[in-house]
Short mmCIF file of C-alpha atoms in Angstrom, two decimals:
data_model
loop_
_atom_site.label_atom_id
_atom_site.label_comp_id
_atom_site.label_asym_id
_atom_site.label_seq_id
_atom_site.Cartn_x
_atom_site.Cartn_y
_atom_site.Cartn_z
CA MET A 1 -54.03 170.83 -146.97
CA THR A 2 -51.59 169.30 -144.54
CA MET A 3 -53.14 168.10 -141.34
CA LYS A 4 -51.31 167.20 -138.19
CA THR A 5 -52.51 163.91 -136.86
CA ASN A 6 -50.30 163.33 -133.83
CA VAL A 7 -52.86 164.31 -131.23
CA LEU A 8 -51.56 163.63 -127.73
CA GLU A 9 -53.44 162.46 -124.69
CA PRO A 10 -53.04 164.86 -121.75
CA SER A 11 -52.06 163.56 -118.32
CA GLN A 12 -54.28 164.01 -115.27
CA ALA A 13 -51.72 166.47 -113.91
CA GLN A 14 -51.91 168.58 -117.07
CA ILE A 15 -55.71 168.76 -116.94
CA LYS A 16 -55.54 169.72 -113.30
CA LYS A 17 -53.02 172.46 -114.01
CA TRP A 18 -54.94 173.84 -116.99
CA ALA A 19 -58.21 173.86 -115.04
CA ARG A 20 -56.60 176.13 -112.45
CA LEU A 21 -55.92 178.77 -115.12
CA THR A 22 -59.32 180.25 -114.33
CA GLU A 23 -57.50 181.96 -111.44
CA SER A 24 -55.56 185.11 -112.29
CA VAL A 25 -52.74 184.34 -109.86
CA ILE A 26 -52.23 180.89 -111.40
CA ARG A 27 -52.17 182.35 -114.91
CA ARG A 28 -49.35 184.69 -113.84
CA GLU A 29 -47.53 181.86 -112.07
CA GLU A 30 -47.74 179.59 -115.08
CA GLY A 31 -47.20 182.43 -117.54
CA MET A 32 -50.05 181.30 -119.74
CA PHE A 33 -53.80 181.56 -120.20
CA PRO A 34 -56.53 179.73 -122.12
CA ALA A 35 -57.91 181.27 -125.31
CA GLU A 36 -61.08 179.46 -126.36
CA GLY A 37 -63.00 179.34 -129.61
CA VAL A 38 -62.26 179.21 -133.32
CA LYS A 39 -62.06 182.97 -133.86
CA VAL A 40 -59.86 183.60 -130.81
CA VAL A 41 -57.45 180.78 -131.69
CA GLU A 42 -57.24 182.01 -135.29
CA GLU A 43 -56.27 185.49 -134.11
CA LEU A 44 -53.69 184.02 -131.75
CA LEU A 45 -52.12 181.97 -134.54
CA SER A 46 -52.01 184.98 -136.86
CA GLY A 47 -50.39 187.24 -134.26
CA ARG A 48 -46.97 187.32 -132.68
CA TRP A 49 -47.76 185.80 -129.29
CA PRO A 50 -46.19 182.42 -128.53
CA VAL A 51 -48.52 179.44 -128.19
CA ARG A 52 -47.83 176.66 -125.69
CA ALA A 53 -50.40 174.11 -126.84
CA ILE A 54 -53.64 173.58 -128.72
CA LEU A 55 -56.42 171.59 -127.03
CA LEU A 56 -59.10 169.88 -129.05
CA LEU A 57 -62.40 168.17 -128.47
CA PRO A 58 -62.26 165.44 -131.14
CA GLU A 59 -66.05 165.27 -131.63
CA LYS A 60 -66.01 168.92 -132.79
CA ILE A 61 -63.51 168.36 -135.58
CA LYS A 62 -65.63 170.24 -138.13
CA TYR A 63 -65.13 173.48 -136.18
CA TRP A 64 -61.37 173.37 -136.02
CA ARG A 65 -60.30 171.49 -139.14
CA LYS A 66 -59.67 174.58 -141.28
CA ILE A 67 -57.38 176.25 -138.76
CA MET A 68 -55.24 173.19 -138.07
CA ALA A 69 -53.21 173.88 -141.20
CA LYS A 70 -51.97 177.10 -139.57
CA VAL A 71 -50.59 175.41 -136.46
CA PRO A 72 -46.78 175.29 -136.54
CA PRO A 73 -45.43 171.73 -136.14
CA GLU A 74 -43.63 172.48 -132.87
CA ILE A 75 -46.87 173.26 -131.01
CA PRO A 76 -48.30 170.17 -129.30
CA LEU A 77 -51.91 169.18 -129.89
CA TYR A 78 -53.95 167.48 -127.18
CA GLY A 79 -57.23 165.67 -127.63
CA LEU A 80 -59.49 165.93 -124.58
CA THR A 81 -62.51 163.95 -123.49
CA ARG A 82 -65.71 165.86 -122.85
CA PRO A 83 -65.43 165.60 -119.03
CA GLN A 84 -61.86 166.94 -119.29
CA TRP A 85 -63.03 169.74 -121.58
CA GLN A 86 -65.75 170.81 -119.19
CA LYS A 87 -63.16 171.40 -116.49
CA LEU A 88 -61.46 174.03 -118.68
CA SER A 89 -64.16 175.47 -120.90
CA GLN A 90 -66.36 178.47 -120.20
CA ASP A 91 -68.82 177.58 -122.95
CA LYS A 92 -72.00 175.58 -122.65
CA GLU A 93 -71.77 174.74 -126.35
CA PRO A 94 -68.03 174.57 -126.91
CA GLU A 95 -66.57 174.97 -130.37
CA GLY A 96 -64.00 172.41 -129.29
CA ILE A 97 -60.76 174.31 -129.80
CA MET A 98 -58.71 176.14 -127.23
CA ALA A 99 -55.15 177.41 -127.15
CA LEU A 100 -52.84 177.90 -124.22
CA ALA A 101 -51.30 181.28 -124.98
CA ALA A 102 -48.04 182.32 -123.37
CA MET A 103 -48.17 185.58 -121.48
CA PRO A 104 -45.52 188.01 -122.72
CA PRO A 105 -43.11 188.96 -119.94
CA GLU A 106 -44.14 192.16 -118.10
CA LYS A 107 -41.67 194.76 -119.21
CA PRO A 108 -41.28 197.88 -117.12
CA LEU A 109 -43.08 200.61 -119.02
CA ALA A 110 -40.34 202.67 -120.62
CA GLY A 111 -40.68 206.08 -122.21
CA ASP A 112 -40.21 204.57 -125.65
CA PHE A 113 -43.60 202.87 -125.39
CA ALA A 114 -45.11 206.26 -126.14
CA PHE A 115 -42.94 206.64 -129.23
CA SER A 116 -43.92 203.40 -130.93
CA GLY A 117 -46.49 203.58 -133.73
CA GLY A 118 -50.19 204.05 -133.19
CA ASN A 119 -52.33 205.81 -130.65
CA ILE A 120 -52.48 204.82 -126.98
CA LEU A 121 -55.46 203.70 -124.94
CA ILE A 122 -54.96 204.06 -121.19
CA LEU A 123 -57.39 202.41 -118.79
CA HIS A 124 -57.68 203.30 -115.13
CA GLU A 125 -59.03 200.60 -112.79
CA ILE A 126 -61.31 198.97 -115.35
CA ASN A 127 -62.90 196.11 -113.43
CA ASN A 128 -65.32 194.45 -115.83
CA PRO A 129 -63.49 191.86 -117.99
CA ALA A 130 -66.15 191.87 -120.73
CA ASN A 131 -65.83 195.66 -120.98
CA LEU A 132 -62.06 195.36 -121.19
CA GLY A 133 -62.38 192.82 -124.00
CA ALA A 134 -64.80 195.08 -125.89
CA LEU A 135 -62.39 198.01 -125.48
CA LEU A 136 -59.51 195.95 -126.88
CA ARG A 137 -61.57 194.97 -129.90
CA SER A 138 -62.44 198.59 -130.69
CA ALA A 139 -58.86 199.68 -129.98
CA LEU A 140 -57.52 197.34 -132.64
CA TRP A 141 -60.19 198.50 -135.10
CA PHE A 142 -59.22 202.16 -134.65
CA GLY A 143 -55.48 201.56 -134.57
CA PHE A 144 -54.91 202.17 -130.87
CA LYS A 145 -52.16 199.57 -130.88
CA ASN A 146 -50.77 200.39 -127.42
CA ILE A 147 -52.79 199.62 -124.31
CA ILE A 148 -51.81 200.64 -120.81
CA LEU A 149 -53.68 199.17 -117.85
CA SER A 150 -53.33 200.83 -114.45
CA THR A 151 -52.63 198.94 -111.26
CA GLY A 152 -55.94 197.60 -109.97
CA SER A 153 -57.36 196.89 -113.42
CA VAL A 154 -58.82 193.52 -114.33
CA ASP A 155 -56.37 191.05 -115.84
CA TYR A 156 -56.43 191.11 -119.68
CA SER A 157 -56.01 187.33 -119.65
CA HIS A 158 -59.37 186.86 -117.87
CA PRO A 159 -61.37 184.39 -119.99
CA LYS A 160 -64.23 186.89 -120.41
CA ALA A 161 -61.82 189.59 -121.57
CA VAL A 162 -60.17 187.24 -124.06
CA ARG A 163 -63.56 186.16 -125.37
CA ALA A 164 -65.03 189.67 -125.68
CA SER A 165 -61.87 190.87 -127.41
CA MET A 166 -62.46 188.22 -130.09
CA GLY A 167 -58.73 187.65 -129.99
CA SER A 168 -57.87 191.31 -130.71
CA LEU A 169 -55.49 191.35 -127.75
CA PHE A 170 -53.05 189.14 -129.65
CA HIS A 171 -52.39 192.02 -132.07
CA LEU A 172 -51.89 194.71 -129.43
CA ASN A 173 -49.05 195.83 -127.17
CA ILE A 174 -50.45 195.58 -123.66
CA ALA A 175 -48.66 196.89 -120.58
CA GLY A 176 -50.26 196.15 -117.23
CA ASN A 177 -49.88 197.30 -113.66
CA ALA A 178 -48.88 200.85 -114.62
CA ASP A 179 -48.56 203.78 -112.23
CA LEU A 180 -50.49 206.33 -114.27
CA LYS A 181 -49.46 209.36 -112.25
CA LYS A 182 -45.86 208.63 -113.17
CA ILE A 183 -46.47 207.63 -116.76
CA LEU A 184 -48.98 210.19 -118.01
CA PRO A 185 -46.53 213.13 -117.95
CA GLU A 186 -44.13 210.98 -120.03
CA ILE A 187 -46.85 210.20 -122.54
CA LYS A 188 -47.78 213.86 -122.87
CA LYS A 189 -44.34 214.56 -124.30
CA THR A 190 -45.35 212.88 -127.55
CA CYS A 191 -49.14 212.59 -127.43
CA TYR A 192 -52.13 214.80 -126.88
CA LEU A 193 -53.72 213.36 -123.74
CA ILE A 194 -57.51 213.23 -123.67
CA GLY A 195 -59.46 212.22 -120.59
CA SER A 196 -63.06 211.03 -120.68
CA ASN A 197 -65.31 212.90 -118.27
CA VAL A 198 -69.00 212.04 -117.89
CA HIS A 199 -69.74 215.31 -116.09
CA ALA A 200 -68.16 218.02 -118.22
CA GLY A 201 -65.80 218.68 -121.10
CA ARG A 202 -65.69 219.40 -124.79
CA ALA A 203 -67.57 217.35 -127.35
CA PRO A 204 -65.19 214.95 -129.13
CA HIS A 205 -63.71 216.60 -132.20
CA PHE A 206 -61.16 216.23 -134.98
CA LEU A 207 -57.61 215.87 -133.66
CA PRO A 208 -54.66 216.41 -135.98
CA LYS A 209 -52.20 214.86 -133.50
CA LYS A 210 -51.26 211.49 -132.12
CA ALA A 211 -53.73 210.76 -129.33
CA ALA A 212 -53.57 209.09 -125.97
CA LEU A 213 -57.05 208.41 -124.63
CA LEU A 214 -57.52 207.93 -120.89
CA LEU A 215 -60.67 206.23 -119.58
CA GLY A 216 -61.88 205.36 -116.09
CA SER A 217 -64.13 202.59 -114.86
CA GLU A 218 -67.83 202.56 -115.69
CA SER A 219 -68.79 202.99 -112.02
CA HIS A 220 -66.31 205.64 -110.93
CA GLY A 221 -64.95 207.45 -113.99
CA LEU A 222 -61.57 209.11 -113.64
CA PRO A 223 -60.27 210.56 -110.37
CA ASP A 224 -59.62 214.31 -110.30
CA ASP A 225 -55.86 213.97 -109.91
CA LEU A 226 -55.63 212.09 -113.21
CA LEU A 227 -58.08 214.38 -115.01
CA ALA A 228 -55.87 217.29 -113.94
CA ILE A 229 -52.97 215.88 -115.95
CA THR A 230 -54.92 215.67 -119.24
CA ASP A 231 -54.60 218.20 -122.07
CA GLU A 232 -58.32 218.15 -122.69
CA GLN A 233 -61.45 216.45 -121.35
CA TRP A 234 -64.13 214.98 -123.57
CA ASN A 235 -67.79 214.50 -122.82
CA ILE A 236 -70.22 212.93 -125.28
CA PRO A 237 -73.36 215.02 -125.73
CA GLY A 238 -76.58 213.12 -125.18
CA SER A 239 -80.17 213.46 -124.13
CA GLY A 240 -79.19 213.23 -120.48
CA SER A 241 -82.23 211.04 -119.85
CA VAL A 242 -80.02 208.13 -118.89
CA ASP A 243 -77.17 208.11 -116.44
CA SER A 244 -74.47 207.65 -119.02
CA LEU A 245 -73.46 205.96 -122.18
CA SER A 246 -71.88 202.59 -121.45
CA LEU A 247 -68.09 202.56 -121.30
CA PRO A 248 -67.34 200.48 -124.43
CA GLN A 249 -69.69 202.66 -126.50
CA ALA A 250 -68.26 205.94 -125.19
CA ALA A 251 -64.74 204.65 -125.79
CA ALA A 252 -65.56 203.59 -129.36
CA ILE A 253 -66.93 207.05 -130.15
CA MET A 254 -63.85 208.78 -128.74
CA MET A 255 -61.42 206.49 -130.57
CA TYR A 256 -63.45 207.02 -133.75
CA GLU A 257 -63.11 210.81 -133.40
CA CYS A 258 -59.38 210.57 -132.65
CA THR A 259 -58.70 208.67 -135.85
CA LYS A 260 -61.16 210.41 -138.15
CA LYS A 261 -59.72 211.76 -141.36
CA MET B 1 -89.63 209.44 -96.07
CA THR B 2 -92.77 207.34 -96.15
CA MET B 3 -92.16 203.63 -96.34
CA LYS B 4 -94.68 200.98 -97.24
CA THR B 5 -94.59 198.18 -94.77
CA ASN B 6 -97.37 195.88 -95.97
CA VAL B 7 -95.15 193.29 -97.61
CA LEU B 8 -97.19 190.32 -98.78
CA GLU B 9 -96.22 186.67 -98.85
CA PRO B 10 -96.49 185.17 -102.33
CA SER B 11 -98.34 181.90 -102.91
CA GLN B 12 -96.64 178.82 -104.32
CA ALA B 13 -98.68 179.30 -107.48
CA GLN B 14 -97.40 182.86 -107.90
CA ILE B 15 -93.77 181.80 -107.51
CA LYS B 16 -94.31 179.04 -110.02
CA LYS B 17 -95.88 181.44 -112.52
CA TRP B 18 -93.18 184.09 -112.08
CA ALA B 19 -90.40 181.53 -112.47
CA ARG B 20 -91.79 180.61 -115.88
CA LEU B 21 -91.30 184.18 -117.12
CA THR B 22 -87.81 183.17 -118.24
CA GLU B 23 -89.60 181.82 -121.32
CA SER B 24 -90.49 184.32 -124.02
CA VAL B 25 -93.77 182.63 -124.87
CA ILE B 26 -94.89 182.74 -121.22
CA ARG B 27 -93.97 186.43 -120.95
CA ARG B 28 -96.23 187.18 -123.93
CA GLU B 29 -98.99 184.98 -122.55
CA GLU B 30 -98.87 186.65 -119.13
CA GLY B 31 -98.22 190.09 -120.63
CA MET B 32 -95.43 190.81 -118.18
CA PHE B 33 -91.73 190.31 -117.60
CA PRO B 34 -89.27 190.53 -114.71
CA ALA B 35 -87.03 193.58 -114.39
CA GLU B 36 -84.30 192.92 -111.84
CA GLY B 37 -81.95 195.21 -109.98
CA VAL B 38 -82.06 198.61 -108.30
CA LYS B 39 -81.19 200.64 -111.40
CA VAL B 40 -83.64 198.81 -113.67
CA VAL B 41 -86.50 199.10 -111.17
CA GLU B 42 -85.77 202.80 -110.67
CA GLU B 43 -86.00 203.41 -114.42
CA LEU B 44 -89.22 201.44 -114.60
CA LEU B 45 -90.77 203.48 -111.78
CA SER B 46 -89.71 206.75 -113.40
CA GLY B 47 -91.10 205.81 -116.82
CA ARG B 48 -94.60 205.36 -118.15
CA TRP B 49 -94.81 201.57 -118.21
CA PRO B 50 -97.30 199.97 -115.82
CA VAL B 51 -95.93 197.86 -112.97
CA ARG B 52 -97.74 194.76 -111.76
CA ALA B 53 -95.75 194.05 -108.58
CA ILE B 54 -92.48 194.61 -106.77
CA LEU B 55 -90.63 191.60 -105.36
CA LEU B 56 -88.18 191.96 -102.51
CA LEU B 57 -85.59 189.87 -100.75
CA PRO B 58 -85.95 191.15 -97.17
CA GLU B 59 -82.31 190.51 -96.21
CA LYS B 60 -81.21 192.99 -98.89
CA ILE B 61 -83.24 195.89 -97.53
CA LYS B 62 -80.32 198.32 -97.71
CA TYR B 63 -80.28 198.02 -101.50
CA TRP B 64 -83.92 198.86 -102.09
CA ARG B 65 -84.88 201.12 -99.19
CA LYS B 66 -84.30 204.38 -101.05
CA ILE B 67 -86.48 203.47 -104.01
CA MET B 68 -89.43 202.22 -101.97
CA ALA B 69 -90.64 205.79 -101.47
CA LYS B 70 -91.30 206.01 -105.23
CA VAL B 71 -93.57 202.96 -105.37
CA PRO B 72 -97.21 204.00 -105.82
CA PRO B 73 -99.46 202.58 -103.09
CA GLU B 74 -101.58 200.50 -105.49
CA ILE B 75 -98.62 198.32 -106.50
CA PRO B 76 -98.35 195.19 -104.34
CA LEU B 77 -95.05 194.34 -102.64
CA TYR B 78 -94.03 190.74 -102.07
CA GLY B 79 -91.29 189.52 -99.76
CA LEU B 80 -89.59 186.34 -101.02
CA THR B 81 -87.43 183.79 -99.30
CA ARG B 82 -83.97 183.15 -100.76
CA PRO B 83 -84.96 179.77 -102.32
CA GLN B 84 -87.98 181.48 -103.92
CA TRP B 85 -85.76 184.30 -105.17
CA GLN B 86 -83.30 181.89 -106.75
CA LYS B 87 -86.09 180.49 -108.90
CA LEU B 88 -86.65 183.91 -110.47
CA SER B 89 -83.33 185.70 -110.33
CA GLN B 90 -80.58 185.73 -112.93
CA ASP B 91 -78.00 187.12 -110.50
CA LYS B 92 -75.55 185.21 -108.39
CA GLU B 93 -75.32 188.18 -106.02
CA PRO B 94 -78.84 189.58 -106.21
CA GLU B 95 -79.53 193.18 -105.22
CA GLY B 96 -82.83 191.87 -103.87
CA ILE B 97 -85.33 193.95 -105.81
CA MET B 98 -87.26 192.98 -108.91
CA ALA B 99 -90.34 194.37 -110.62
CA LEU B 100 -92.90 192.62 -112.73
CA ALA B 101 -93.35 195.05 -115.60
CA ALA B 102 -96.46 194.93 -117.76
CA MET B 103 -95.81 194.54 -121.46
CA PRO B 104 -97.49 197.30 -123.46
CA PRO B 105 -100.00 195.90 -125.94
CA GLU B 106 -98.52 195.30 -129.40
CA LYS B 107 -99.98 197.99 -131.60
CA PRO B 108 -99.92 197.48 -135.34
CA LEU B 109 -97.16 199.76 -136.62
CA ALA B 110 -98.97 202.72 -138.14
CA GLY B 111 -97.48 205.36 -140.40
CA ASP B 112 -97.73 207.89 -137.59
CA PHE B 113 -94.99 206.07 -135.67
CA ALA B 114 -92.55 207.68 -138.07
CA PHE B 115 -94.00 211.12 -137.37
CA SER B 116 -93.59 211.10 -133.60
CA GLY B 117 -90.64 212.94 -132.09
CA GLY B 118 -87.10 211.64 -132.14
CA ASN B 119 -85.05 209.56 -134.50
CA ILE B 120 -85.78 205.91 -135.25
CA LEU B 121 -83.58 202.86 -134.70
CA ILE B 122 -84.59 199.85 -136.77
CA LEU B 123 -83.11 196.45 -136.00
CA HIS B 124 -83.20 193.51 -138.38
CA GLU B 125 -83.02 190.02 -136.84
CA ILE B 126 -80.86 191.00 -133.89
CA ASN B 127 -80.42 187.74 -131.99
CA ASN B 128 -78.16 188.56 -129.04
CA PRO B 129 -80.20 189.90 -126.11
CA ALA B 130 -77.22 191.62 -124.45
CA ASN B 131 -76.49 193.44 -127.72
CA LEU B 132 -80.12 194.50 -127.98
CA GLY B 133 -80.01 195.86 -124.43
CA ALA B 134 -76.81 197.79 -125.16
CA LEU B 135 -78.39 199.24 -128.32
CA LEU B 136 -81.44 200.40 -126.35
CA ARG B 137 -79.24 202.12 -123.79
CA SER B 138 -77.33 204.03 -126.48
CA ALA B 139 -80.57 204.80 -128.34
CA LEU B 140 -82.02 206.56 -125.31
CA TRP B 141 -78.77 208.47 -124.78
CA PHE B 142 -78.79 209.79 -128.36
CA GLY B 143 -82.53 210.46 -128.48
CA PHE B 144 -83.50 207.60 -130.77
CA LYS B 145 -86.81 207.31 -128.94
CA ASN B 146 -88.48 204.97 -131.42
CA ILE B 147 -87.29 201.40 -131.81
CA ILE B 148 -88.55 198.99 -134.44
CA LEU B 149 -87.65 195.30 -134.19
CA SER B 150 -88.12 193.07 -137.22
CA THR B 151 -89.80 189.71 -137.11
CA GLY B 152 -87.24 187.16 -135.98
CA SER B 153 -85.49 189.53 -133.56
CA VAL B 154 -84.84 188.59 -129.96
CA ASP B 155 -87.55 189.60 -127.50
CA TYR B 156 -86.83 192.96 -125.82
CA SER B 157 -88.23 191.54 -122.57
CA HIS B 158 -85.46 188.90 -122.43
CA PRO B 159 -83.82 189.23 -118.99
CA LYS B 160 -80.39 189.84 -120.54
CA ALA B 161 -81.79 192.59 -122.77
CA VAL B 162 -83.55 194.27 -119.85
CA ARG B 163 -80.38 194.09 -117.77
CA ALA B 164 -78.02 195.37 -120.47
CA SER B 165 -80.43 198.20 -121.27
CA MET B 166 -80.10 199.34 -117.63
CA GLY B 167 -83.83 200.03 -117.77
CA SER B 168 -83.56 202.34 -120.81
CA LEU B 169 -86.30 200.41 -122.55
CA PHE B 170 -88.89 201.83 -120.16
CA HIS B 171 -88.36 205.28 -121.71
CA LEU B 172 -88.58 204.17 -125.34
CA ASN B 173 -91.35 203.39 -127.81
CA ILE B 174 -90.69 199.84 -128.93
CA ALA B 175 -92.56 198.13 -131.76
CA GLY B 176 -91.80 194.48 -132.36
CA ASN B 177 -92.46 191.91 -135.02
CA ALA B 178 -92.30 194.43 -137.88
CA ASP B 179 -92.26 193.57 -141.57
CA LEU B 180 -89.39 195.87 -142.59
CA LYS B 181 -89.93 195.58 -146.34
CA LYS B 182 -93.38 197.06 -145.87
CA ILE B 183 -92.47 199.64 -143.26
CA LEU B 184 -89.19 201.10 -144.54
CA PRO B 185 -90.77 202.87 -147.55
CA GLU B 186 -93.27 204.48 -145.13
CA ILE B 187 -90.47 205.65 -142.86
CA LYS B 188 -88.56 207.15 -145.79
CA LYS B 189 -91.42 209.61 -146.33
CA THR B 190 -90.33 211.53 -143.22
CA CYS B 191 -86.83 210.29 -142.41
CA TYR B 192 -83.51 209.89 -144.12
CA LEU B 193 -82.90 206.13 -144.01
CA ILE B 194 -79.35 205.01 -143.31
CA GLY B 195 -78.28 201.38 -143.48
CA SER B 196 -75.16 200.04 -141.80
CA ASN B 197 -72.92 198.07 -144.14
CA VAL B 198 -69.70 196.42 -142.95
CA HIS B 199 -68.45 195.94 -146.51
CA ALA B 200 -68.89 199.32 -148.18
CA GLY B 201 -70.48 202.73 -147.90
CA ARG B 202 -69.77 206.30 -146.88
CA ALA B 203 -68.11 207.22 -143.62
CA PRO B 204 -70.70 208.45 -141.09
CA HIS B 205 -71.17 212.21 -141.41
CA PHE B 206 -73.21 215.16 -140.27
CA LEU B 207 -76.87 214.80 -141.13
CA PRO B 208 -79.15 217.83 -141.05
CA LYS B 209 -82.30 215.69 -141.20
CA LYS B 210 -84.32 213.39 -139.02
CA ALA B 211 -82.65 210.00 -139.20
CA ALA B 212 -83.80 206.41 -139.28
CA LEU B 213 -80.88 204.06 -138.71
CA LEU B 214 -81.20 200.46 -139.90
CA LEU B 215 -78.86 197.79 -138.48
CA GLY B 216 -78.55 194.05 -139.07
CA SER B 217 -77.30 191.28 -136.81
CA GLU B 218 -73.65 191.01 -135.83
CA SER B 219 -73.24 187.72 -137.67
CA HIS B 220 -75.10 188.47 -140.90
CA GLY B 221 -75.42 192.24 -141.34
CA LEU B 222 -78.26 193.51 -143.50
CA PRO B 223 -79.65 191.54 -146.45
CA ASP B 224 -79.31 193.14 -149.88
CA ASP B 225 -83.04 193.66 -150.39
CA LEU B 226 -83.20 195.87 -147.29
CA LEU B 227 -79.96 197.72 -148.09
CA ALA B 228 -81.45 198.53 -151.49
CA ILE B 229 -84.27 200.49 -149.82
CA THR B 230 -81.92 202.78 -147.85
CA ASP B 231 -81.09 206.37 -148.86
CA GLU B 232 -77.45 205.90 -147.94
CA GLN B 233 -75.14 203.21 -146.54
CA TRP B 234 -72.63 203.87 -143.80
CA ASN B 235 -69.39 202.05 -143.10
CA ILE B 236 -67.07 202.95 -140.23
CA PRO B 237 -63.45 203.34 -141.35
CA GLY B 238 -60.98 201.25 -139.39
CA SER B 239 -57.65 199.52 -139.56
CA GLY B 240 -59.21 196.49 -141.16
CA SER B 241 -57.01 194.28 -139.01
CA VAL B 242 -60.03 192.86 -137.24
CA ASP B 243 -63.14 191.45 -138.81
CA SER B 244 -65.42 194.24 -137.69
CA LEU B 245 -66.34 196.59 -134.96
CA SER B 246 -68.85 195.03 -132.61
CA LEU B 247 -72.48 195.88 -133.26
CA PRO B 248 -73.22 197.99 -130.14
CA GLN B 249 -70.07 200.06 -130.75
CA ALA B 250 -70.78 200.60 -134.45
CA ALA B 251 -74.38 201.54 -133.63
CA ALA B 252 -73.29 204.04 -130.97
CA ILE B 253 -70.94 205.76 -133.42
CA MET B 254 -73.65 206.02 -136.08
CA MET B 255 -76.25 207.36 -133.64
CA TYR B 256 -73.66 209.82 -132.36
CA GLU B 257 -73.04 211.12 -135.89
CA CYS B 258 -76.78 211.33 -136.64
CA THR B 259 -77.39 213.59 -133.64
CA LYS B 260 -74.21 215.65 -133.74
CA LYS B 261 -74.68 219.40 -133.71
#
């Protein structure tokens, strides 16, 4: 096993800049976001997203040793002190490895997005980052490789979204800030568009076509004008003795049905 | 709308006792646990679990006014100051209502548990309280009214479990501290026992029988000696490009299949 040993010492200015990446606007400005934890960094290194740097907490070497062999030589490694780490980390018990992932440039959402392989998951004004992360993880599992986030959705680079996704996002095509009213009719040209509706609709069922699944936020669901564009609305039958199934669970069931053989 | 106005002032000793309910051992000792938030308190009041007291943050009256009409007159109401509240609350932005729910006495798990209505969800050494709460919420949705927790599982009265369950637990029969090796053969007399297996097994499918669904922890899955007792093992097909589907999502899909019509 080859092991890089040239661990750099970060400057005060670097630490200060990295610590500000907790803010969404700074992440966009800098074009990067932190991805913390062994599993998340492993997924990043095995995907196609560029990596700006790897940060390490030297005392936790046992947690990150096995993944160091996968780090390309051109990516700088920084060793941080514990006080420095605490300025960046969201974990009480840090695993001691974090990457700075580069944000892919926002491409305008072209029609050909709908033609690329895999199903499409479309999220309207999802505001809970942990829910978003959970949705991304399930999406990758069920082969929904294309993710479209509406304007007003939580940032996929939010630390809680990255964490809950377990690094799944690094294997997905994610387009943000989309105007769904414009895009959904385009998507319908190649996909069967299903909207989730907690009030009414058909039970999820076998679908012999390429699917685009549209979901709203846990608090508000989908607005009527978007539901009106869908080909079909799905509603998961239940006892009705609770308000609703939680969003990540409902989404997993619908994606499961869409991809069932 | 009738509105109780006799809001009591808690003693220092009461605040001190209630603040210690963050500890599992103290919750068992006192036989009660805090249930925070409008939704959770509403579910508690609409269920069959006894309530010891309702705690209020007077400045947040708009959040709890509508549920006060449902509080039976024999339940004491306490008004807390904000510093007192912060000692008990898990929320940064509290809704300002919390109940002290009485823990039902632990009954030894008798054979007749398996005979009562509804399917059964059996959890082996689940250690993440938020996952447990999510599982309880889905269980209620799909009519898995009976929950069995193995020895070594996280306490269902953990604040994060109560919160994630959205109060679902107050409508379920929950038996804790169960010796699964002893109990599973009993359950098989009346139920078809399905075990979740991330490595192998059949795809979930229609089941014309009463189901008992056995799940292990997200990190370890089910041990072989328990899998060996099951009638059938289920594995959710996926792209395989991630390690696994998360536990609450996998559980929701399996419960959904068990109760499909």
